[in-house]
Structure formats: structure tokens, C-alpha cells
Short mmCIF file of C-alpha atoms and ligand atoms in Angstrom, two decimals:
data_model
loop_
_atom_site.label_atom_id
_atom_site.label_comp_id
_atom_site.label_asym_id
_atom_site.label_seq_id
_atom_site.Cartn_x
_atom_site.Cartn_y
_atom_site.Cartn_z
CA MET A 11 -44.75 -27.92 -18.24
CA ASP A 12 -43.43 -27.46 -14.75
CA ASN A 13 -39.94 -27.49 -16.10
CA ARG A 14 -40.86 -24.86 -18.66
CA ARG A 15 -42.46 -22.66 -16.03
CA THR A 16 -39.42 -23.06 -13.78
CA PHE A 17 -37.18 -22.22 -16.71
CA LEU A 18 -39.17 -19.11 -17.61
CA LYS A 19 -39.27 -18.06 -13.99
CA LYS A 20 -35.52 -18.53 -13.73
CA SER A 21 -34.80 -16.68 -16.98
CA GLY A 22 -37.09 -13.89 -15.85
CA LEU A 23 -35.10 -13.65 -12.67
CA LEU A 24 -31.91 -13.71 -14.67
CA LEU A 25 -33.09 -10.90 -16.92
CA THR A 26 -34.10 -8.87 -13.89
CA ALA A 27 -30.68 -9.49 -12.36
CA LEU A 28 -28.91 -8.54 -15.57
CA SER A 29 -30.86 -5.33 -15.85
CA LEU A 30 -29.82 -4.26 -12.35
CA PRO A 31 -27.17 -1.56 -12.37
CA ILE A 32 -24.03 -3.42 -11.26
CA PRO A 33 -21.42 -1.43 -13.14
CA ASN A 34 -18.06 -2.94 -13.89
CA ILE A 35 -18.41 -5.98 -11.66
CA LEU A 36 -18.14 -9.38 -13.28
CA PHE A 37 -19.11 -12.66 -11.71
CA ALA A 38 -16.43 -15.35 -11.64
CA GLY A 39 -17.04 -18.82 -10.28
CA GLY A 40 -20.30 -17.71 -8.68
CA LYS A 41 -18.48 -15.01 -6.69
CA LYS A 42 -18.05 -11.38 -7.48
CA LYS A 43 -14.46 -10.81 -8.51
CA LEU A 44 -13.01 -7.47 -9.45
CA GLY A 45 -10.60 -7.34 -12.39
CA VAL A 46 -7.24 -5.78 -11.53
CA ALA A 47 -4.70 -4.28 -13.94
CA LEU A 48 -1.14 -3.93 -12.66
CA VAL A 49 0.73 -0.84 -13.85
CA GLY A 50 4.52 -1.34 -13.93
CA LEU A 51 5.75 -4.91 -14.14
CA GLY A 52 8.84 -4.58 -11.97
CA GLY A 53 10.02 -6.52 -8.96
CA TYR A 54 7.02 -6.02 -6.69
CA SER A 55 4.40 -6.76 -9.37
CA THR A 56 6.32 -9.78 -10.65
CA HIS A 57 7.31 -11.46 -7.41
CA GLN A 58 4.60 -10.42 -4.98
CA LEU A 59 1.42 -8.92 -6.42
CA ALA A 60 0.80 -11.13 -9.47
CA PRO A 61 1.40 -14.36 -7.49
CA ALA A 62 -0.80 -13.02 -4.67
CA LEU A 63 -3.57 -12.28 -7.17
CA GLN A 64 -3.69 -16.03 -7.86
CA GLN A 65 -4.73 -16.54 -4.23
CA THR A 66 -7.35 -13.80 -3.89
CA GLU A 67 -11.07 -14.56 -3.58
CA TYR A 68 -12.57 -11.21 -4.53
CA CYS A 69 -10.24 -9.91 -7.25
CA GLU A 70 -8.06 -11.34 -9.98
CA LEU A 71 -5.35 -10.26 -12.39
CA ARG A 72 -6.95 -9.36 -15.72
CA GLY A 73 -4.75 -6.67 -17.24
CA ILE A 74 -1.28 -5.17 -17.46
CA VAL A 75 0.17 -1.76 -18.27
CA THR A 76 3.84 -1.78 -19.21
CA GLY A 77 6.45 0.21 -21.09
CA SER A 78 8.44 -2.94 -21.85
CA PRO A 79 6.97 -4.84 -24.83
CA GLU A 80 9.34 -7.77 -24.21
CA LYS A 81 7.56 -8.50 -20.91
CA ILE A 82 4.13 -8.85 -22.53
CA PRO A 83 4.21 -12.42 -23.96
CA ARG A 84 5.50 -13.91 -20.69
CA TRP A 85 2.79 -12.18 -18.64
CA GLN A 86 0.04 -13.01 -21.14
CA GLU A 87 0.99 -16.66 -21.18
CA LYS A 88 1.57 -17.05 -17.47
CA TYR A 89 -1.60 -15.25 -16.40
CA ASN A 90 -3.88 -15.83 -19.37
CA ILE A 91 -4.23 -12.12 -20.17
CA PRO A 92 -5.99 -11.35 -23.47
CA ASP A 93 -4.58 -8.83 -25.98
CA ALA A 94 -7.52 -6.52 -25.23
CA ASN A 95 -6.29 -6.11 -21.63
CA VAL A 96 -2.69 -5.12 -22.45
CA TYR A 97 -1.83 -1.41 -22.34
CA ASN A 98 1.17 0.90 -22.29
CA TYR A 99 1.68 4.24 -20.53
CA GLU A 100 0.47 6.21 -23.55
CA ASN A 101 -2.83 4.39 -24.09
CA MET A 102 -3.60 3.46 -20.47
CA HIS A 103 -6.49 5.95 -20.34
CA GLU A 104 -8.32 3.67 -22.82
CA ILE A 105 -8.98 1.24 -19.95
CA ALA A 106 -12.00 3.52 -19.45
CA LYS A 107 -13.67 1.49 -22.23
CA ASN A 108 -12.75 -1.90 -20.74
CA ASP A 109 -15.44 -3.30 -18.46
CA ASN A 110 -13.24 -6.27 -17.55
CA ILE A 111 -11.03 -4.06 -15.45
CA ASN A 112 -12.37 -2.50 -12.28
CA VAL A 113 -9.20 -1.60 -10.38
CA ILE A 114 -5.91 -0.13 -11.57
CA TYR A 115 -2.98 -0.83 -9.25
CA ILE A 116 -0.07 1.64 -9.61
CA VAL A 117 3.25 -0.12 -8.93
CA LEU A 118 5.62 2.40 -10.52
CA PRO A 119 8.62 4.36 -9.21
CA ASN A 120 7.42 6.83 -6.57
CA SER A 121 7.58 9.99 -8.68
CA MET A 122 5.11 8.41 -11.16
CA HIS A 123 2.40 7.51 -8.60
CA ALA A 124 0.41 10.73 -8.79
CA LYS A 125 0.30 11.06 -12.59
CA TYR A 126 -0.81 7.48 -13.25
CA SER A 127 -3.21 7.33 -10.29
CA ILE A 128 -4.96 10.38 -11.72
CA ILE A 129 -5.11 8.80 -15.20
CA ALA A 130 -6.62 5.68 -13.58
CA ALA A 131 -9.22 7.69 -11.66
CA ASN A 132 -10.15 9.68 -14.76
CA ALA A 133 -10.67 6.35 -16.56
CA GLY A 134 -13.38 5.71 -13.96
CA LYS A 135 -11.51 2.87 -12.27
CA HIS A 136 -10.82 2.31 -8.57
CA VAL A 137 -7.21 3.10 -7.72
CA TRP A 138 -4.77 1.14 -5.60
CA CYS A 139 -1.44 2.91 -5.34
CA GLU A 140 1.78 1.66 -3.82
CA LYS A 141 3.50 3.40 -0.93
CA PRO A 142 4.73 6.09 -0.61
CA MET A 143 1.52 7.66 -1.90
CA ALA A 144 3.32 10.45 -3.80
CA MET A 145 6.21 12.91 -3.65
CA ASN A 146 4.46 15.65 -1.69
CA ALA A 147 1.19 16.63 -0.06
CA LYS A 148 0.05 18.61 -3.10
CA GLU A 149 0.23 15.51 -5.30
CA CYS A 150 -1.59 13.46 -2.66
CA ARG A 151 -4.40 16.00 -2.53
CA GLU A 152 -4.67 15.98 -6.33
CA MET A 153 -4.99 12.18 -6.29
CA ILE A 154 -7.69 12.29 -3.63
CA ALA A 155 -9.57 15.00 -5.55
CA ALA A 156 -9.39 13.02 -8.83
CA CYS A 157 -10.81 9.94 -7.11
CA GLU A 158 -13.57 11.95 -5.46
CA LYS A 159 -14.46 13.67 -8.74
CA ASN A 160 -14.72 10.33 -10.54
CA LYS A 161 -16.48 8.62 -7.62
CA VAL A 162 -13.89 5.87 -7.35
CA LYS A 163 -12.11 4.57 -4.28
CA LEU A 164 -8.43 5.05 -3.48
CA ALA A 165 -6.31 2.71 -1.36
CA ILE A 166 -2.61 2.91 -0.55
CA GLY A 167 -0.63 -0.36 -0.61
CA TYR A 168 0.13 -0.35 3.13
CA ARG A 169 0.13 -4.14 3.36
CA LEU A 170 1.04 -4.10 7.09
CA GLN A 171 -2.30 -2.53 7.94
CA HIS A 172 -3.83 -5.81 6.72
CA GLU A 173 -1.41 -8.04 8.64
CA LYS A 174 -2.73 -9.72 11.79
CA ASN A 175 0.00 -8.72 14.29
CA ASN A 176 0.25 -5.12 13.09
CA ARG A 177 -3.53 -4.98 13.47
CA ILE A 178 -3.09 -6.12 17.09
CA MET A 179 -0.76 -3.12 17.56
CA MET A 180 -3.56 -0.85 16.29
CA LYS A 181 -6.05 -2.45 18.67
CA TRP A 182 -3.70 -2.20 21.64
CA ALA A 183 -3.24 1.51 20.88
CA GLU A 184 -6.93 1.80 21.79
CA THR A 185 -7.20 -0.71 24.62
CA ASN A 186 -3.78 -0.17 26.31
CA PRO A 187 -3.47 -3.68 27.81
CA TYR A 188 -0.04 -2.78 29.25
CA GLY A 189 -0.99 0.68 30.45
CA SER A 190 -0.52 3.93 28.61
CA ILE A 191 2.06 3.92 25.80
CA GLN A 192 5.25 5.81 26.68
CA ASN A 193 7.62 5.36 23.80
CA LEU A 194 8.20 3.37 20.67
CA THR A 195 11.11 2.31 18.50
CA ALA A 196 10.54 1.36 14.85
CA LYS A 197 13.29 0.40 12.42
CA ALA A 198 13.04 -0.75 8.81
CA GLY A 199 15.95 -1.14 6.43
CA PHE A 200 17.92 -3.49 4.30
CA PHE A 201 21.30 -3.50 2.63
CA SER A 202 20.80 -2.76 -1.06
CA SER A 203 23.83 -3.26 -3.29
CA ASN A 204 21.96 -2.18 -6.42
CA PRO A 205 19.25 0.35 -5.53
CA GLY A 206 18.68 1.53 -9.17
CA TRP A 207 16.14 4.39 -9.42
CA ARG A 208 15.97 4.46 -5.61
CA THR A 209 19.16 6.59 -5.63
CA GLU A 210 17.64 9.17 -8.02
CA ALA A 211 15.87 12.20 -6.57
CA ASP A 212 13.77 12.72 -9.73
CA MET A 213 12.35 9.21 -9.45
CA GLY A 214 11.42 9.56 -5.80
CA GLY A 215 14.44 7.76 -4.43
CA GLY A 216 15.70 7.83 -0.87
CA ALA A 217 15.35 5.50 2.10
CA MET A 218 12.74 7.71 3.74
CA TYR A 219 10.33 7.51 0.79
CA ASP A 220 10.91 3.80 0.41
CA MET A 221 11.33 1.96 3.73
CA GLY A 222 10.91 5.05 5.94
CA VAL A 223 7.15 5.11 5.51
CA TYR A 224 6.95 1.82 7.45
CA PRO A 225 8.28 3.16 10.78
CA LEU A 226 6.32 6.37 10.17
CA ASN A 227 2.96 4.75 9.35
CA THR A 228 3.48 2.15 12.10
CA SER A 229 4.27 4.82 14.70
CA ARG A 230 0.95 6.47 13.86
CA TYR A 231 -1.23 3.36 14.04
CA SER A 232 0.62 1.81 16.98
CA THR A 233 0.02 4.90 19.11
CA GLY A 234 -3.35 5.81 17.59
CA ARG A 235 -2.16 9.40 17.43
CA GLU A 236 -0.84 11.95 14.94
CA PRO A 237 2.66 13.42 15.45
CA ILE A 238 2.90 17.02 16.59
CA ALA A 239 6.64 17.58 16.02
CA VAL A 240 9.58 15.95 14.30
CA SER A 241 13.36 16.10 14.12
CA ALA A 242 15.49 14.16 11.64
CA LYS A 243 19.03 13.53 10.44
CA SER A 244 20.12 11.90 7.22
CA SER A 245 23.46 10.23 6.54
CA THR A 246 25.25 7.98 4.09
CA SER A 247 28.15 5.57 4.25
CA ARG A 248 28.24 5.27 0.42
CA PRO A 249 28.31 8.87 -0.85
CA GLU A 250 29.27 7.73 -4.36
CA LEU A 251 25.93 5.86 -4.60
CA PHE A 252 23.77 8.17 -2.50
CA SER A 253 24.81 11.58 -3.79
CA GLU A 254 21.22 12.76 -4.49
CA VAL A 255 19.12 11.12 -1.78
CA ASP A 256 19.29 9.78 1.77
CA GLU A 257 20.75 6.33 2.33
CA THR A 258 19.80 6.46 6.02
CA MET A 259 17.30 8.61 7.89
CA GLU A 260 16.93 8.77 11.64
CA PHE A 261 13.87 10.60 12.92
CA THR A 262 12.04 11.25 16.15
CA LEU A 263 8.32 11.85 16.24
CA GLU A 264 6.65 13.56 19.19
CA PHE A 265 3.05 12.58 19.79
CA PRO A 266 0.46 14.00 22.19
CA ASP A 267 0.54 12.69 25.79
CA GLY A 268 4.35 12.79 25.83
CA ILE A 269 4.78 9.72 23.61
CA THR A 270 7.99 9.66 21.56
CA ALA A 271 8.78 7.42 18.57
CA HIS A 272 12.43 6.80 17.67
CA CYS A 273 12.64 5.65 14.05
CA ARG A 274 15.36 4.65 11.64
CA THR A 275 15.37 3.58 8.02
CA SER A 276 18.16 2.73 5.61
CA PHE A 277 19.29 1.15 2.35
CA GLY A 278 22.57 0.31 4.05
CA GLU A 279 21.52 -1.57 7.20
CA ASN A 280 19.37 -4.62 7.83
CA MET A 281 16.81 -3.82 10.54
CA ASN A 282 13.20 -4.77 11.02
CA ASN A 283 11.71 -4.32 14.47
CA LEU A 284 9.07 -2.50 16.46
CA GLU A 285 9.16 -2.14 20.25
CA ILE A 286 6.53 -0.41 22.34
CA SER A 287 7.10 0.48 26.00
CA CYS A 288 4.10 1.13 28.18
CA ARG A 289 3.59 2.09 31.83
CA ASP A 290 3.03 -1.54 32.96
CA GLY A 291 4.91 -3.59 30.36
CA SER A 292 5.99 -3.77 26.76
CA TYR A 293 5.51 -5.63 23.50
CA TYR A 294 7.31 -6.01 20.21
CA LEU A 295 7.19 -7.33 16.65
CA GLN A 296 10.31 -8.75 15.04
CA PRO A 297 10.28 -8.88 12.12
CA PHE A 298 7.54 -6.28 11.95
CA GLN A 299 7.42 -5.48 8.25
CA SER A 300 8.55 -8.56 6.28
CA TYR A 301 6.31 -10.03 3.59
CA SER A 302 5.76 -13.07 5.80
CA GLY A 303 6.62 -14.31 9.27
CA VAL A 304 5.73 -11.10 11.15
CA LYS A 305 5.72 -12.20 14.78
CA GLY A 306 6.26 -10.87 18.28
CA GLY A 307 5.66 -11.12 21.97
CA THR A 308 4.86 -9.29 25.17
CA SER A 309 6.66 -8.62 28.48
CA ASP A 310 4.39 -11.15 30.22
CA GLY A 311 5.31 -13.93 27.81
CA LYS A 312 2.45 -13.89 25.30
CA ILE A 313 3.48 -14.97 21.80
CA LEU A 314 2.11 -13.30 18.67
CA PRO A 315 2.59 -16.00 15.99
CA PRO A 316 2.75 -15.25 12.24
CA MET A 317 -0.49 -14.79 10.31
CA GLY A 318 0.21 -17.70 7.95
CA LYS A 319 -1.55 -16.09 4.99
CA ASN A 320 -0.24 -14.20 1.98
CA GLN A 321 -0.16 -10.57 3.15
CA GLN A 322 -0.70 -9.04 -0.29
CA ALA A 323 -3.61 -11.41 -1.01
CA VAL A 324 -5.26 -10.40 2.26
CA GLN A 325 -4.64 -6.72 1.46
CA MET A 326 -6.13 -6.93 -2.04
CA ASP A 327 -9.12 -8.97 -0.85
CA ASP A 328 -9.79 -6.46 1.95
CA ASP A 329 -9.63 -3.64 -0.58
CA ALA A 330 -11.77 -5.50 -3.15
CA LEU A 331 -14.41 -6.22 -0.50
CA ALA A 332 -14.42 -2.55 0.54
CA ILE A 333 -15.20 -1.67 -3.09
CA LEU A 334 -17.81 -4.40 -3.53
CA ASN A 335 -19.57 -3.42 -0.30
CA ASP A 336 -18.99 0.32 -0.69
CA ARG A 337 -17.17 0.53 2.63
CA PRO A 338 -14.18 2.75 3.54
CA MET A 339 -10.75 1.44 2.59
CA ILE A 340 -8.49 0.31 5.46
CA ALA A 341 -5.64 2.56 4.20
CA PRO A 342 -7.30 5.34 2.20
CA GLY A 343 -5.60 8.22 0.39
CA GLU A 344 -6.00 10.40 3.48
CA ASP A 345 -3.74 8.01 5.41
CA GLY A 346 -1.07 8.22 2.70
CA LEU A 347 -1.39 12.02 2.74
CA LYS A 348 -0.88 12.18 6.53
CA ASP A 349 2.40 10.29 6.15
CA ILE A 350 3.60 12.50 3.32
CA ILE A 351 2.90 15.66 5.34
CA VAL A 352 5.18 14.29 8.09
CA LEU A 353 7.71 12.98 5.56
CA GLU A 354 8.06 16.46 4.06
CA LYS A 355 8.79 17.82 7.55
CA ILE A 356 11.33 15.03 8.11
CA TYR A 357 13.24 16.10 4.99
CA GLU A 358 12.93 19.76 6.01
CA SER A 359 14.31 19.00 9.47
CA ALA A 360 17.18 16.91 8.06
CA ALA A 361 18.07 19.76 5.66
CA ALA A 362 18.10 22.13 8.64
CA GLY A 363 20.54 19.90 10.54
CA GLY A 364 17.97 18.13 12.72
CA LYS A 365 15.94 21.17 13.79
CA ARG A 366 12.74 20.35 15.71
CA LEU A 367 9.75 21.27 13.56
CA GLU A 368 6.12 21.36 14.59
CA ILE A 369 3.52 19.67 12.44
CA GLN A 370 0.15 21.28 11.86
CA PRO A 371 -2.73 18.78 12.14
CA LEU A 372 -4.68 18.13 8.89
P1 NDP B 415 11.02 -1.81 -9.87
O1 NDP B 415 12.11 -0.90 -10.24
O2 NDP B 415 11.34 -3.26 -9.69
O3 NDP B 415 9.86 -1.74 -10.98
C1 NDP B 415 9.29 -0.53 -11.37
C2 NDP B 415 8.63 -0.72 -12.74
O4 NDP B 415 8.05 0.50 -13.11
C3 NDP B 415 9.59 -1.07 -13.86
O5 NDP B 415 9.87 -2.45 -13.97
C4 NDP B 415 8.86 -0.56 -15.07
O6 NDP B 415 7.86 -1.51 -15.45
C5 NDP B 415 8.08 0.63 -14.53
N1 NDP B 415 8.72 1.91 -14.93
C6 NDP B 415 8.15 2.82 -15.72
N2 NDP B 415 8.97 3.86 -15.93
C7 NDP B 415 10.10 3.59 -15.23
C8 NDP B 415 11.32 4.29 -15.06
N3 NDP B 415 11.54 5.49 -15.61
N4 NDP B 415 12.28 3.74 -14.29
C9 NDP B 415 12.07 2.55 -13.70
N5 NDP B 415 10.92 1.84 -13.83
C10 NDP B 415 9.94 2.36 -14.58
O7 NDP B 415 10.33 -1.24 -8.57
P2 NDP B 415 9.45 -2.01 -7.49
O8 NDP B 415 8.53 -2.94 -8.16
O9 NDP B 415 10.32 -2.54 -6.43
O10 NDP B 415 8.65 -0.79 -6.83
C11 NDP B 415 7.56 -0.20 -7.48
C12 NDP B 415 6.69 0.50 -6.43
O11 NDP B 415 6.22 -0.46 -5.50
C13 NDP B 415 7.42 1.56 -5.61
O12 NDP B 415 6.55 2.62 -5.36
C14 NDP B 415 7.74 0.85 -4.30
O13 NDP B 415 7.80 1.74 -3.21
C15 NDP B 415 6.57 -0.09 -4.18
N6 NDP B 415 6.92 -1.29 -3.43
C16 NDP B 415 6.14 -1.63 -2.39
C17 NDP B 415 6.42 -2.73 -1.64
C18 NDP B 415 5.53 -3.11 -0.51
O14 NDP B 415 5.92 -3.97 0.26
N7 NDP B 415 4.35 -2.52 -0.39
C19 NDP B 415 7.60 -3.55 -1.92
C20 NDP B 415 8.32 -3.14 -3.09
C21 NDP B 415 8.00 -2.03 -3.80
P3 NDP B 415 7.56 -1.81 -17.01
O15 NDP B 415 8.87 -2.31 -17.56
O16 NDP B 415 6.52 -2.83 -16.95
O17 NDP B 415 7.13 -0.53 -17.63
#
């Protein structure tokens, strides 16, 4: 009798729980886990995001969107993805009817970010979009508006904003443990022998769009300020490969309080460091933007050891938790937009031979 009463009580509770409005959130292993669909199964999805999604606590890989049918069986088998969760670029909007998928992660060439982010938002799904957010500020604003209209959240894949030592840079921008910041150097590049679509202007190629957003975004969060002026110069040592876009971009950002950031990015040079000089000392990260092993130190001998966790897993869990708890994203669309506004000025300055251009605040 007692057992029956307990059972009825429990089932009553269960029914009450089931009738609560918890849209599009499934429970997995007793924990809320969001279902993620990756759009574009290229290098980053294959080697970083899908493996990271095997380590996440609050989200998991449940779907794929691809234009390459030959990739489908391998992904389905490896990640146990049912037929119902496999889409292509033409039918992706039908994810709207799929309650298993809560988040659509856009991992396509840069010129495709805006179009497919907007399709994802219109399907009523939360949107994660890789960096750079889009090709220009107009596209960024359209993405933000589509997410607002559909009441879904938008996060940009700025993984470094989720990485422990880069987060210390953000904190020190506020607390100034070595006195006021005076200047900063940020460099991110690698030698690419086969850059593919990254040499094509129509696809959103160019070092500045690709690696250049790291020094740019980092300069903003490591100073805690928005740039007020920029000057830039682009160059190439392989004109046969980089006839349409920049292979290397050097740019200087002027911030309020006389702070200057010297930045460089390239597909032709290996570089990966951040140095910040302050009135009473300095600190650095080297490497500052690798997938793992980001570490650094300070002028008084403090060591900043690596985080020791999968960066992308931390990023996606942070973003999943922000959705589950209805909190702001760490790197929202507005942050991506701020970078693209500056990036457009960087290209404008480079086209004008390095002319200093002022940037209007948002
Ligand atoms: P890849 O070229 O390796 O993959 C892109 C994928 O997009 C392709 O495999 C393909 O997937 C799909 N695609 C659809 N249409 C096209 C097209 N016309 N040309 C080429 N590919 C197409 O690129 P990455 O994975 O390296 O980069 C994708 C995005 O991720 C970029 O925005 C990049 O900036 C970002 N990225 C971010 C990183 C980070 O650290 N945050 C690191 C690396 C990349 P399919 O065959 O499934 O259709």
C-alpha cells in the first residue's frame, strides 16, 4: 500500500514535471544536456569540435548538416547520429521540427556564417557561430536581429574567452596589478602551404578575417577598452597564392588613455604571443591562442600554467549553461560585431596605404 502510494505520488510528480514548459531541453544521464548540430564537417568540426563534444557535460553532438553525402556514414557511425538528425544545406531549416536539437553551430567558410546563422535562428534554435562572426557589420547586425526576433541566444566561437589564462588577462585589465596598461603586442599566425578557400575573397579569405581576429579581440579584452583609431598595412610574400586577399596584416589600434596595441597576423609566419607592458611591470602569454598549452608569466616571476582542460569543451559547456540558465553569453553577437566594425576599418586603412582612421563607438 505504502509502495503504491509512493509510486502514485512519484508518478504525479513526474506528470507535473513533464507538463512544465521546458521547451527543447532533453534530460540525459540525469543532467540537462542540450543537443548540438554541427554545420559544415570540415577540419575544425572533425578534429576539434566533435571530439570536444564527447567531453562536454551540458551539451552533446546529436546532429550534422553537410553538403558532402560521403561524410555522413562515418559521422553517423562514429557519433551514433540517427538518420532523423542528418541534414544538408537545402533542408537545414527543417531542424525547426526536431526537438532533439537545441543548438546549431555554424562551422562554415566565413562568407557563409550570416546566411546559415539566420536560417538556424529562424528554425528557433540557439546559434553558435565560428569566428569571424561575418563579413561585415551589416551581416552581423542581421544575425543579431534574427536571434532577437526568434528569442534565441547567439554566441561567437571565441574559444580564448573561455580559456583560463586569457581570462586572467581580462581580469587584470580591470584590476591593473602591474599599474596602468601602457601598450600591448599581439601576434597570431601560422605558415599555411595549402590555405584553400582562405585565399578566396568571395569565401571570406584573408589572414585578417581568419587569425587576425585573435589579436584584435584579445587587444580589446586585455585592455578592457574599445579602440578609437586604427592604421593597417597588408603584404604578401606569395603573390601567386594571395592575389585576392591579405597574407599578412599589420595593424595598430589606439585605445583611450594613450594605450596602443601593435598587432600582426599572417598565413605566412608562425607567431603566437601576447605581451602587455604596464607602468610597474609586464606580463605575457606564449603561446596565447593555441588549442592547448596556453601559458605565460609576469615580470615578477609569477607563472601562469596551462589550463589543462579541452578549450572547446569548456567553451561549449559555458555556452550551454548560459542557455540553460538564461544568462548572457560570454562572447555574444555584439562582441563579434565590435570586432568586425574594427576589421572593416583595418581593411579600409590598408587599402588607403596605412592611413590613420578613427572608429566611431557602437
Ligand atoms: P574547412 O575548409 O576545413 O571546412 C569547411 C567546411 O564547410 C567544409 O568541409 C564543408 O563541409 C563546408 N562547406 C560548405 N560549402 C563550402 C564551400 N563552398 N567551400 C568550402 N567548404 C564548404 O574549414 P575550417 O573547419 O577550418 O573552418 C570553418 C570555420 O571555422 C571558419 O569560419 C573558421 O574561421 C573557423 N575556425 C575556427 C577555429 C577556432 O579556433 N575557433 C579554428 C579553425 C576554424 P561539408 O563538406 O560538411 O559540407
